[in-house]
PDB file of C-alpha atoms in Angstrom:
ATOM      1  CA  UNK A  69      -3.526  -0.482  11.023  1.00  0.00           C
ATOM      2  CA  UNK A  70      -6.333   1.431  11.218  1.00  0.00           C
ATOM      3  CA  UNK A  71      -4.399   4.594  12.552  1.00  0.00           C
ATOM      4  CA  UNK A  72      -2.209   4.262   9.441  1.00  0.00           C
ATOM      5  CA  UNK A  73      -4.997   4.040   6.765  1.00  0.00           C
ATOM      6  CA  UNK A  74      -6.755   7.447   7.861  1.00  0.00           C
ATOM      7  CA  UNK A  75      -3.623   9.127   8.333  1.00  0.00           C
ATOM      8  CA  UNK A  76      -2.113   8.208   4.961  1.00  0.00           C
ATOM      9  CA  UNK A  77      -5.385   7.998   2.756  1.00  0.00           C
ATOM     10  CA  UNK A  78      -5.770  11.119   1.707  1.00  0.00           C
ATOM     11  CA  UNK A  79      -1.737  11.177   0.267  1.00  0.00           C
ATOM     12  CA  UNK A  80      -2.331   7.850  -1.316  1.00  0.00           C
ATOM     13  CA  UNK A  81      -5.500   9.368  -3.274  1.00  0.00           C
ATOM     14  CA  UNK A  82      -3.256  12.453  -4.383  1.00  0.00           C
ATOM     15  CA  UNK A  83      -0.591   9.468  -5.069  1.00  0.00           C
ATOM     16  CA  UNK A  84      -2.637   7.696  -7.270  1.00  0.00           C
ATOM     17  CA  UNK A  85      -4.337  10.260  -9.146  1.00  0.00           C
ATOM     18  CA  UNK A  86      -0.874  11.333  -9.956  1.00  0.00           C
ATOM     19  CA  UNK A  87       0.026   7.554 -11.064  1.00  0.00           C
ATOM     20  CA  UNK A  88      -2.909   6.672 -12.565  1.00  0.00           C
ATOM     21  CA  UNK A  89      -4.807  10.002 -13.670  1.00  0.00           C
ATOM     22  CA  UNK A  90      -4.200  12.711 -16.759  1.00  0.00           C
ATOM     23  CA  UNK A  91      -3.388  16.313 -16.533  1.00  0.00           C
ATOM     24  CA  UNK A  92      -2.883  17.065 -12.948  1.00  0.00           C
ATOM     25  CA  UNK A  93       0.614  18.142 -13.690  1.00  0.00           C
ATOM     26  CA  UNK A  94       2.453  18.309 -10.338  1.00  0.00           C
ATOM     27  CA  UNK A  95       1.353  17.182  -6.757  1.00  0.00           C
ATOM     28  CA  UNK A  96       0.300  20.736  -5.328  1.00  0.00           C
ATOM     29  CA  UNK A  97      -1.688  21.133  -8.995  1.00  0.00           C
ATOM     30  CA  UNK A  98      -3.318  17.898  -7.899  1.00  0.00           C
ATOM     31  CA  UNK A  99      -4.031  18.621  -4.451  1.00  0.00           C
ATOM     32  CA  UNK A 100      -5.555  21.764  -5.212  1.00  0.00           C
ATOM     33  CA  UNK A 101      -7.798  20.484  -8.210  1.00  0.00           C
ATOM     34  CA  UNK A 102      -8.944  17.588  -6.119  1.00  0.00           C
ATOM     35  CA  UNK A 103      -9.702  19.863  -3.568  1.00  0.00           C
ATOM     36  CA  UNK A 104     -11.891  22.340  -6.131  1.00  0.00           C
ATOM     37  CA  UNK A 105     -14.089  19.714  -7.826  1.00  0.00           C
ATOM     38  CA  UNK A 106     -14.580  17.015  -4.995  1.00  0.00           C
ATOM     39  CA  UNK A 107     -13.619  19.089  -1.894  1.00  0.00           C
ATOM     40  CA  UNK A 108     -12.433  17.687   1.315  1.00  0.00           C
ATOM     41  CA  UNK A 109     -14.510  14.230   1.160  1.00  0.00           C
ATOM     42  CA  UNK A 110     -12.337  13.957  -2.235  1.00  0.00           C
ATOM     43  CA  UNK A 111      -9.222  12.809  -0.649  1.00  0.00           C
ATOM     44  CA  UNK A 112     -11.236   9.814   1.353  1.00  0.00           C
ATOM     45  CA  UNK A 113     -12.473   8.332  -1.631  1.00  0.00           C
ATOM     46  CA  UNK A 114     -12.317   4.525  -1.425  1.00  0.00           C
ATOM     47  CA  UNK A 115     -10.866   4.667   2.289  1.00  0.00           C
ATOM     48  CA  UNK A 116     -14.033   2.564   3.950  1.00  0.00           C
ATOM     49  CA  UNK A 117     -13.012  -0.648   2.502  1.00  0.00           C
ATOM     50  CA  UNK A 118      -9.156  -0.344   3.160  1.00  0.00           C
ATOM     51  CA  UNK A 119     -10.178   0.603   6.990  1.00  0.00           C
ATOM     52  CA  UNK A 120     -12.823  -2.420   7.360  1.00  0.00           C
ATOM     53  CA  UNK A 121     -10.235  -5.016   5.730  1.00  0.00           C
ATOM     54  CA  UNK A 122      -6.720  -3.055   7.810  1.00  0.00           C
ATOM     55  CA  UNK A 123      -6.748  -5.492  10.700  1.00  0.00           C
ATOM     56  CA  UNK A 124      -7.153  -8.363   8.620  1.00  0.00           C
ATOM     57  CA  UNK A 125      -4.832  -7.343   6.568  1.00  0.00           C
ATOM     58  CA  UNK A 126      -1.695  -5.932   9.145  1.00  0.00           C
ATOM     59  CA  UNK A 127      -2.653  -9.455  11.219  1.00  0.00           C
ATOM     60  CA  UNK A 128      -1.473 -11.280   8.692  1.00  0.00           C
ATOM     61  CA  UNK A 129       1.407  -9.458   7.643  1.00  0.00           C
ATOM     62  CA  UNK A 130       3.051  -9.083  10.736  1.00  0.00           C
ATOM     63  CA  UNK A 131       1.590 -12.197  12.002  1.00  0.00           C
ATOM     64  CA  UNK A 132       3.551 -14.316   8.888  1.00  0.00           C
ATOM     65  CA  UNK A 133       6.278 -11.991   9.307  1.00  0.00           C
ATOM     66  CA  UNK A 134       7.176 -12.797  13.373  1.00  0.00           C
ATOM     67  CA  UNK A 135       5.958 -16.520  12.729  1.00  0.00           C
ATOM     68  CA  UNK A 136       8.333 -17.085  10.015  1.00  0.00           C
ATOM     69  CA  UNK A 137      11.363 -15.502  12.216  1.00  0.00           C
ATOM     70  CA  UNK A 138      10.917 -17.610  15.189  1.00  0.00           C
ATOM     71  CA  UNK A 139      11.280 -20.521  12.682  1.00  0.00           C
ATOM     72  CA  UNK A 140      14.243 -19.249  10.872  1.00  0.00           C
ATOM     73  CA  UNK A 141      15.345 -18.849  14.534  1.00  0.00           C
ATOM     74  CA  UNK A 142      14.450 -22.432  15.904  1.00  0.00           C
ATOM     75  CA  UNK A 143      15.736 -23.980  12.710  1.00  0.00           C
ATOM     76  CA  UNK A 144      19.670 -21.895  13.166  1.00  0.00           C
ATOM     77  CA  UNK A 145      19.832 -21.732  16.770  1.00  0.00           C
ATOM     78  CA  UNK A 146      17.179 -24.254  17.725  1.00  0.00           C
ATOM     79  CA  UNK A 147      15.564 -21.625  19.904  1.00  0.00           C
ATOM     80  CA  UNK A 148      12.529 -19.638  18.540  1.00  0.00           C
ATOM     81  CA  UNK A 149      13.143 -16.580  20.964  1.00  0.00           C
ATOM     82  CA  UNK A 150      16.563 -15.634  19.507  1.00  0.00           C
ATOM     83  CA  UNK A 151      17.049 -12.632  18.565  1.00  0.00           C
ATOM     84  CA  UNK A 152      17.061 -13.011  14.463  1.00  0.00           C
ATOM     85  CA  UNK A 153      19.713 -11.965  12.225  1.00  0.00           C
ATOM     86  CA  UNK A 154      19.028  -9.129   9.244  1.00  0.00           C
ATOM     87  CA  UNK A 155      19.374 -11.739   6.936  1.00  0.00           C
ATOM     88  CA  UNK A 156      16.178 -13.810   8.772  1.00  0.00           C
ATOM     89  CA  UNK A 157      14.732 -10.590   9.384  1.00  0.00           C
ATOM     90  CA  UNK A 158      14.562 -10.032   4.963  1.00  0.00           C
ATOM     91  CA  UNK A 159      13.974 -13.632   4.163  1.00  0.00           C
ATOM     92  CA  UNK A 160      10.214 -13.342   7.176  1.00  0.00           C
ATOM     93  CA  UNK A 161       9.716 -10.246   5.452  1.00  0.00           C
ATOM     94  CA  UNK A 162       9.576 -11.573   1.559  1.00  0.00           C
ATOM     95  CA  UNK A 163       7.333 -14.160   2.998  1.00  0.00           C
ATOM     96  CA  UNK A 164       5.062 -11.906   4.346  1.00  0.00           C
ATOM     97  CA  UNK A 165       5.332  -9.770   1.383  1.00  0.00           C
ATOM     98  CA  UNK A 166       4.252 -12.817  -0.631  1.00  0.00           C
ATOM     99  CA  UNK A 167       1.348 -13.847   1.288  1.00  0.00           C
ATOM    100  CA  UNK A 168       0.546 -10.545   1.694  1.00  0.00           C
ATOM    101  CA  UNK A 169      -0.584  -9.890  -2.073  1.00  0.00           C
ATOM    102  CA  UNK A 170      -3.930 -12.487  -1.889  1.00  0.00           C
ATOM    103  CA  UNK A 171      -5.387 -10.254   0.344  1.00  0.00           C
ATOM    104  CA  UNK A 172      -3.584  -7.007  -0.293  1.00  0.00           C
ATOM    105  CA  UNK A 173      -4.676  -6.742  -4.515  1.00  0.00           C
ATOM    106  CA  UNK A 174      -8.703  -7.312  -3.488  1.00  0.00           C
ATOM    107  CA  UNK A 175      -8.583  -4.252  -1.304  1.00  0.00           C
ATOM    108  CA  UNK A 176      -6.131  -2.195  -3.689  1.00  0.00           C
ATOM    109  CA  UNK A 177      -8.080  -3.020  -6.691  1.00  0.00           C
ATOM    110  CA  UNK A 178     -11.980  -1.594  -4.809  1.00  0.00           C
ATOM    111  CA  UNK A 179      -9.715   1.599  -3.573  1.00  0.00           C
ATOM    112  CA  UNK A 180      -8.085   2.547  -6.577  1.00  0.00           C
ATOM    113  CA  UNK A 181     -11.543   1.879  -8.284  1.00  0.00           C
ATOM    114  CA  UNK A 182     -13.274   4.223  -6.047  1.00  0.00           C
ATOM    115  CA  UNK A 183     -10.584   6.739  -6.674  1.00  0.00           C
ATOM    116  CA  UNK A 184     -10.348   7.004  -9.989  1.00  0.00           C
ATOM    117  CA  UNK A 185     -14.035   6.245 -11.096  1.00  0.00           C
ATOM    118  CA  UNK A 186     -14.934  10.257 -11.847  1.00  0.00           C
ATOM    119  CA  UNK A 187     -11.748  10.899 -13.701  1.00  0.00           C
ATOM    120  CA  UNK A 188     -11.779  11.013 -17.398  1.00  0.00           C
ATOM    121  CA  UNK A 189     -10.407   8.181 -19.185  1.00  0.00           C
ATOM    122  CA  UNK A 190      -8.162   9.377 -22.849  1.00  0.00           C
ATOM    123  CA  UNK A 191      -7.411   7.064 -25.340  1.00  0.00           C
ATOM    124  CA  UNK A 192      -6.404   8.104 -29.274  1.00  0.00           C
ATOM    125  CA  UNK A 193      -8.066  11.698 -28.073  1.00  0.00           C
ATOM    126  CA  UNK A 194     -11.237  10.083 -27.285  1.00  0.00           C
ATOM    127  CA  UNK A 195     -12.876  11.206 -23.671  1.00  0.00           C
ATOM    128  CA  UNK A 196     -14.892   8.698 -21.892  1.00  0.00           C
ATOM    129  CA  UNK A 197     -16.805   9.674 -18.794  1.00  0.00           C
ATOM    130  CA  UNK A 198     -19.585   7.822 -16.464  1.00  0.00           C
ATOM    131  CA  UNK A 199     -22.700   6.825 -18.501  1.00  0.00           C
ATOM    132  CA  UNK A 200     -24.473   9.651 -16.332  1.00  0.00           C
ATOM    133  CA  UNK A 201     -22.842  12.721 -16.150  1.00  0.00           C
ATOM    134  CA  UNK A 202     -21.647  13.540 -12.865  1.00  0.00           C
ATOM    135  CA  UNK A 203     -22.500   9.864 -11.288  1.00  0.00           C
ATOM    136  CA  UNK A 204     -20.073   7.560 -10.377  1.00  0.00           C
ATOM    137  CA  UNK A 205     -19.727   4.485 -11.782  1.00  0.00           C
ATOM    138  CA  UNK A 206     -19.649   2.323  -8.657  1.00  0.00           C
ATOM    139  CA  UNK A 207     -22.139   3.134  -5.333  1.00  0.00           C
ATOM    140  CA  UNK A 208     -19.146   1.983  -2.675  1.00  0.00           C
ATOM    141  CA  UNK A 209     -16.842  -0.610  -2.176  1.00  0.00           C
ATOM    142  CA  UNK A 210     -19.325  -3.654  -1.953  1.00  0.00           C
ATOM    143  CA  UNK A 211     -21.117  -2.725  -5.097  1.00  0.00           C
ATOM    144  CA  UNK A 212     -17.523  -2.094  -6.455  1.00  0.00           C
ATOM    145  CA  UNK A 213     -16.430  -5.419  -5.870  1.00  0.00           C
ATOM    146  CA  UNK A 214     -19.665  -7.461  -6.940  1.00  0.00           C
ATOM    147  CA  UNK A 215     -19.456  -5.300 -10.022  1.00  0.00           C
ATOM    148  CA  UNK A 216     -16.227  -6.181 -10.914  1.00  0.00           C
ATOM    149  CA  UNK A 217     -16.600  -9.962  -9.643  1.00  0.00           C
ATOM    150  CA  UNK A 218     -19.418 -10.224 -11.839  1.00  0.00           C
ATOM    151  CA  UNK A 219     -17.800  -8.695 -14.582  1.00  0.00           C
ATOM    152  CA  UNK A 220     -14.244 -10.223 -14.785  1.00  0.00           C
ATOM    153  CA  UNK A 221     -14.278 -12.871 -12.098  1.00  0.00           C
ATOM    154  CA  UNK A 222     -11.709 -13.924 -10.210  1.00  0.00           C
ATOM    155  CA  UNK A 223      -9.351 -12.548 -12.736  1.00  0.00           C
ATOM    156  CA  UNK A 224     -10.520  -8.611 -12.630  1.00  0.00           C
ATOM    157  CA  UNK A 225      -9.880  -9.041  -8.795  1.00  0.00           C
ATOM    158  CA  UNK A 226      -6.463  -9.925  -8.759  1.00  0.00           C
ATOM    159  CA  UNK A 227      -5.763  -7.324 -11.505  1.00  0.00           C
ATOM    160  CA  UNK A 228      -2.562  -5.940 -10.926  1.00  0.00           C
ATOM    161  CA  UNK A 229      -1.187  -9.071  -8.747  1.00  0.00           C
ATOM    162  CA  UNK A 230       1.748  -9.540 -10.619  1.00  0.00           C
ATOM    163  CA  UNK A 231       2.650  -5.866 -10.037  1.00  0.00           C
ATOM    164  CA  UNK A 232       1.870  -5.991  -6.500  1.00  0.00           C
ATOM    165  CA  UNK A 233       3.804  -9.023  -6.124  1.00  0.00           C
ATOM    166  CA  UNK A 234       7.064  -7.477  -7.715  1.00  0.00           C
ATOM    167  CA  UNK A 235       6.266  -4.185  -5.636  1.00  0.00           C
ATOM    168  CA  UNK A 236       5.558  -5.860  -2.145  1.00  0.00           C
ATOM    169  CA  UNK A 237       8.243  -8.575  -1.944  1.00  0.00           C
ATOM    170  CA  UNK A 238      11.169  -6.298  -2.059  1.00  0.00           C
ATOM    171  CA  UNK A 239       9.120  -3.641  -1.027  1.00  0.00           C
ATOM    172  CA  UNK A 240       8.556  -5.400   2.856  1.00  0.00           C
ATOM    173  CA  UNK A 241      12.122  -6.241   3.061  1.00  0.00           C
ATOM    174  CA  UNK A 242      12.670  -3.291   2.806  1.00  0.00           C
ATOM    175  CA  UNK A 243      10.087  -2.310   5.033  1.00  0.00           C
ATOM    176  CA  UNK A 244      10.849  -4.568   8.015  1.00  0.00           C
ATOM    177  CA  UNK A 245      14.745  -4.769   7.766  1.00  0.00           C
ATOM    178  CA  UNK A 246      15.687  -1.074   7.841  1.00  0.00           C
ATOM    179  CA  UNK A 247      13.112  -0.988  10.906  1.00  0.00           C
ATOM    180  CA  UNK A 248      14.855  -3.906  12.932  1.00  0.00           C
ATOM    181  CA  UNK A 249      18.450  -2.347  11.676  1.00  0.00           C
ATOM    182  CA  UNK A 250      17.332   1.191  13.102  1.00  0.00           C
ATOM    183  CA  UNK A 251      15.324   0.504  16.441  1.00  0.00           C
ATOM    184  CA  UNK A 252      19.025  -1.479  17.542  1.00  0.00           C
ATOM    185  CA  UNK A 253      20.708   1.164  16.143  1.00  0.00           C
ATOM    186  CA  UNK A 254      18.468   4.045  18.149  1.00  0.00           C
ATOM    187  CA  UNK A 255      18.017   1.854  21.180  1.00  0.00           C
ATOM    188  CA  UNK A 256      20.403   2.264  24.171  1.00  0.00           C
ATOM    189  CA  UNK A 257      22.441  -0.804  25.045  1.00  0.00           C
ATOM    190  CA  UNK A 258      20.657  -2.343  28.469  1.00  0.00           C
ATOM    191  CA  UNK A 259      17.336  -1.588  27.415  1.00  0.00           C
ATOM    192  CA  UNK A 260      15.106  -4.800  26.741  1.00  0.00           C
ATOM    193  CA  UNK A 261      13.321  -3.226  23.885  1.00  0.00           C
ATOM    194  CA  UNK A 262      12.629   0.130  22.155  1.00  0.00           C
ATOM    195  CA  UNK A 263      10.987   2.913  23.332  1.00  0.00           C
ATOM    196  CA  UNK A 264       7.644   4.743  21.457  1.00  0.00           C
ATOM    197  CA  UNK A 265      10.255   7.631  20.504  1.00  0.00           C
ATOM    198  CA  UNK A 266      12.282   5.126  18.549  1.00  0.00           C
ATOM    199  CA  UNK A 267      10.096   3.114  17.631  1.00  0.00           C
ATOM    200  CA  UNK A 268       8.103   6.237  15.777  1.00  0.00           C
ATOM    201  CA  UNK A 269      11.208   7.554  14.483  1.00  0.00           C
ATOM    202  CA  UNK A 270      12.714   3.905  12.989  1.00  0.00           C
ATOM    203  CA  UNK A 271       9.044   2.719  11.826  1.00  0.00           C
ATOM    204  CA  UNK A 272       8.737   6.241   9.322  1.00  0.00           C
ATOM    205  CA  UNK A 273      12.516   5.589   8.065  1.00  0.00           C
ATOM    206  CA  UNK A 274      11.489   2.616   7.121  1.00  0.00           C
ATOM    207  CA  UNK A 275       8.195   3.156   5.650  1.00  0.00           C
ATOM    208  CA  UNK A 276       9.736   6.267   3.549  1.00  0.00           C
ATOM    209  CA  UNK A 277      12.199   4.094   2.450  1.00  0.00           C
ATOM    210  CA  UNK A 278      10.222   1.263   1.699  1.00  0.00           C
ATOM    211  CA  UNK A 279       7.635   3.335  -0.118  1.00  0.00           C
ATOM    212  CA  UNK A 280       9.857   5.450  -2.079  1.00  0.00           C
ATOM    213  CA  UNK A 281      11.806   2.432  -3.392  1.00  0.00           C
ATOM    214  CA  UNK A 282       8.338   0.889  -4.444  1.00  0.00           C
ATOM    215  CA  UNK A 283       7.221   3.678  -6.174  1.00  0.00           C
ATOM    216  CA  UNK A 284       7.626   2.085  -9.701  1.00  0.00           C
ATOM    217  CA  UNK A 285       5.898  -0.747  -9.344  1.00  0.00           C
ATOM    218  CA  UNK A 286       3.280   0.945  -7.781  1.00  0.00           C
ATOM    219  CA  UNK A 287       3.018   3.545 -10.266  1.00  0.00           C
ATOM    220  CA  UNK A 288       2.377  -0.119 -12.582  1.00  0.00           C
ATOM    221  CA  UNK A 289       0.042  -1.910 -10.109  1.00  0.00           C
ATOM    222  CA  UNK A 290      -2.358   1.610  -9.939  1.00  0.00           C
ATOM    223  CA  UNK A 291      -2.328   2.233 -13.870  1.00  0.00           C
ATOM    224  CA  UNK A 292      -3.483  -1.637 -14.342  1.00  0.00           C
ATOM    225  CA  UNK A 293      -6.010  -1.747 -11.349  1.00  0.00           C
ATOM    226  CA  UNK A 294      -7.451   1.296 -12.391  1.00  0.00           C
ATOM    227  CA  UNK A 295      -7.537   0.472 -15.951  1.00  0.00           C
ATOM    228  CA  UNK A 296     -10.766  -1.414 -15.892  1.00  0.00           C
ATOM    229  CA  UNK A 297     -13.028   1.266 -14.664  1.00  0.00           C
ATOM    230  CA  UNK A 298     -13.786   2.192 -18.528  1.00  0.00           C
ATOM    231  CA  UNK A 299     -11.804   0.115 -20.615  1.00  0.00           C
ATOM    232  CA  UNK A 300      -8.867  -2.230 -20.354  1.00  0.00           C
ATOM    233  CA  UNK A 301      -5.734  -0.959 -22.136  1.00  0.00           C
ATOM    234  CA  UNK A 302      -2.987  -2.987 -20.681  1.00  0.00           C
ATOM    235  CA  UNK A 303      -3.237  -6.909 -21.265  1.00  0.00           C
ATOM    236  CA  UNK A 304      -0.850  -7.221 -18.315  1.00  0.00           C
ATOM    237  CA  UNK A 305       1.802  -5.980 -15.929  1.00  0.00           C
ATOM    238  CA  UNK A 306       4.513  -6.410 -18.959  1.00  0.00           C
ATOM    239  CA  UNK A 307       2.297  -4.611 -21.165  1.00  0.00           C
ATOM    240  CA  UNK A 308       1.672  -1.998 -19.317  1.00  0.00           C
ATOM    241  CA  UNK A 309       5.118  -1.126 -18.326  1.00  0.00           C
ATOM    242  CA  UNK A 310       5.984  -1.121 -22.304  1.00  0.00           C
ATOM    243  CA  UNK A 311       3.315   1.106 -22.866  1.00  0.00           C
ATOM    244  CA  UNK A 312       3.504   3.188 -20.053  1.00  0.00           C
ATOM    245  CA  UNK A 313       7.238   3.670 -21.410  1.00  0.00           C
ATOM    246  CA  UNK A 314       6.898   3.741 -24.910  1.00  0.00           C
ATOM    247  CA  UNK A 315       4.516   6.728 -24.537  1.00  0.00           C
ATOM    248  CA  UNK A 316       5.538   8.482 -21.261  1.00  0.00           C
ATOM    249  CA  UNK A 317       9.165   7.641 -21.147  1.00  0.00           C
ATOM    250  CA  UNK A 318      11.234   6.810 -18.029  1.00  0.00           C
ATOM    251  CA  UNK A 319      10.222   9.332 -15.892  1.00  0.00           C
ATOM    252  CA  UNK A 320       6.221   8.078 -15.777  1.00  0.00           C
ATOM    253  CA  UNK A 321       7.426   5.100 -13.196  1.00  0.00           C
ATOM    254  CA  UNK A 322       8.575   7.840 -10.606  1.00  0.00           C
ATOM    255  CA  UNK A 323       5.434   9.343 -10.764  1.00  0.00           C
ATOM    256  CA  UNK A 324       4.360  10.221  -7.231  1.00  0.00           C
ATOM    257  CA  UNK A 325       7.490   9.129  -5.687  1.00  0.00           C
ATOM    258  CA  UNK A 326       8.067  12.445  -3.558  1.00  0.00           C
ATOM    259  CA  UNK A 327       4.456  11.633  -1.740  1.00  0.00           C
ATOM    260  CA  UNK A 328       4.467   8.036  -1.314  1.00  0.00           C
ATOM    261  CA  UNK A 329       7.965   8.786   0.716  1.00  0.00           C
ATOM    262  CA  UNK A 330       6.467  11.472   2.471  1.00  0.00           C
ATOM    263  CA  UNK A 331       3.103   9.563   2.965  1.00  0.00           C
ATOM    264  CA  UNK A 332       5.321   6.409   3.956  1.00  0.00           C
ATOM    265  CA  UNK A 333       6.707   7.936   7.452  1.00  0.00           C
ATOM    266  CA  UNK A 334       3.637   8.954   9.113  1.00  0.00           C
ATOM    267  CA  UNK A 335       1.912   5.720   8.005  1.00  0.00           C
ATOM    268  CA  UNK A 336       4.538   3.603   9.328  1.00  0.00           C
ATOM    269  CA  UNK A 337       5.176   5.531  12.541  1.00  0.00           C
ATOM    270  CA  UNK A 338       1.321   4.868  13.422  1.00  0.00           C
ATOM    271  CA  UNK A 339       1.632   1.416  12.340  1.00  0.00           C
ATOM    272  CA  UNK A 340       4.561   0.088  13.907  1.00  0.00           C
ATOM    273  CA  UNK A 341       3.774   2.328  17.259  1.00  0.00           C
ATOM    274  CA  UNK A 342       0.383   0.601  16.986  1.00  0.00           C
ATOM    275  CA  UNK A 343       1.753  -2.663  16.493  1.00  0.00           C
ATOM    276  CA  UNK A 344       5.065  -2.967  19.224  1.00  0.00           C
ATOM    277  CA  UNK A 345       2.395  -1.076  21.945  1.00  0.00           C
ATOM    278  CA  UNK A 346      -0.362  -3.433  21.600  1.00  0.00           C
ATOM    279  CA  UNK A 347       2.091  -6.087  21.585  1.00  0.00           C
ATOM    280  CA  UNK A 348       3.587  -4.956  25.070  1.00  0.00           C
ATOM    281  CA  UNK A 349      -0.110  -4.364  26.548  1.00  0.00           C
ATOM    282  CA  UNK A 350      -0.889  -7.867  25.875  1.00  0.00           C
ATOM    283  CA  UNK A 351       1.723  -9.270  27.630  1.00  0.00           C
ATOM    284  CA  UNK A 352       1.633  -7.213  29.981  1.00  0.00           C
ATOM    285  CA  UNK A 353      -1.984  -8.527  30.642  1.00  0.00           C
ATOM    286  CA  UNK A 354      -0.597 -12.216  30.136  1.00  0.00           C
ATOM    287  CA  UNK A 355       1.942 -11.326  32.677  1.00  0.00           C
ATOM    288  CA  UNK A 356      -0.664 -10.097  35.581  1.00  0.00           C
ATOM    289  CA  UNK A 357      -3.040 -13.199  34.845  1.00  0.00           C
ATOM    290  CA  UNK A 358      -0.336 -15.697  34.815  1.00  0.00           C
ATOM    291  CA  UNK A 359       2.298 -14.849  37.240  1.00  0.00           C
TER     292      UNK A 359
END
């Protein structure tokens, strides 16, 4: 998890600005202004509290996710080491997509804060910026959160849980489905499981996929959690997609859609690596301590 967050934080800054920000234009434009006004330590904004809360986060995920197969698979076949079928595999993954979102919109909400905090905010042609000048409006992610806890309650943060919901239900199944469908397909028939090659190259098909498909409830879920920084435009996720359409047009919810699926491999490839090999070290260990 942790692997994942530093590899793919500084796309997902780029990806929000691009979702969430004004007059970057296109991705390179973004990149390079980013880099010009905040420089390198730019595209790690918000990425401490994403990286503290990652193995809480990916434990519970793919902890709900294998839990919830060997059910499915003790329920059909009354044997919880069965090797699930695709449709198991997409009904464990919308579970875990689902329990995924009370801790998932928390840590979304304090990075997309941090991000966005030093951009501009335009409204009817009037420019709002920090109180101070050049100061952000939030000191890090725990002063981020007590702000906005303090501020808006419970309510400000779970902003955005609607659209995180509708973006991270589909969005796991098909996240963990194309992976299962591909490491079978890659995997040579007599071996017991996959190798790191295929599990690399099967765990980024999946996140591009998964991410790319996402992309326009994301583009929702960023414009609503970052809405609160200054002011709060959208009363909801319904709201905002009307507005974000009535004044943008169609194209605005496939902003960012070319990075999140190129920011979606190597994210998934670390995670997924990370994941199957720590699962074979353990029992591995299990094995040599309880022959």
């Amino acid at each position: 998890g942790a692997a994942s967050v530093v590899v793919g934080h500084p796309l997902d800054t780029i990806k929000t600005r691009l979702q969430a920000g004004q007059g970057y234009g296109n991705t390179l434009n973004c990149v390079l202004t980013v880099y010009r006004n905040e420089s390198v330590a730019g595209f790690f904004k918000g990425m401490s509290f994403p990286l503290a809360s990652i193995a809480v986060y990916s434990s519970v995920v793919f902890g709900v996710f294998s839990n919830t197969q060997r059910l499915l698979s003790q329920l059909r076949h009354g044997d919880s080491s069965h090797t699930p079928a695709l449709a198991d595999v997409a009904l464990a993954s919308m579970v875990a997509g689902f329990v995924s979102v009370g801790i998932g919109t928390p840590v979304d909400l304090v990075k997309i804060r941090l991000q966005m905090q030093m951009q501009p905010y335009i409204k009817a042609n009037i420019k709002l910026k920090p109180t101070i000048p050049g100061f952000p409006v939030y000191r890090g992610p725990i002063h981020c959160f007590r702000t906005v806890l303090q501020k808006e309650g419970i309510a400000g943060i779970y902003r955005g849980a609607g659209a995180m919901l509708l973006r991270d239900v589909p969005g796991y199944c098909l996240y963990f489905t194309p992976y299962t469908f591909f490491c079978e397909w890659i995997t040579s028939d007599g071996c017991i499981s996959p190798n790191p090659s295929s599990i690399w190259l099967a765990g980024g098909v999946a996140g591009a996929i998964s991410w790319g498909t996402a992309t326009p409830m994301d583009v929702v879920k960023s414009r609503l959690q970052a809405d609160g920084v200054y002011l709060n435009k959208y009363k909801g996720t319904l709201d905002c997609i009307l507005q974000s359409y009535q004044n943008e047009g169609l194209k605005v919810f496939f902003r960012g859609i070319t990075i999140n699926a190129v920011r979606g491999f190597p994210m998934s490839s670390a995670m997924f690596l990370g994941y199957e090999l720590s699962l074979k070290a353990m029992k591995r260990d299990q094995t040599e301590t309880n022959p």
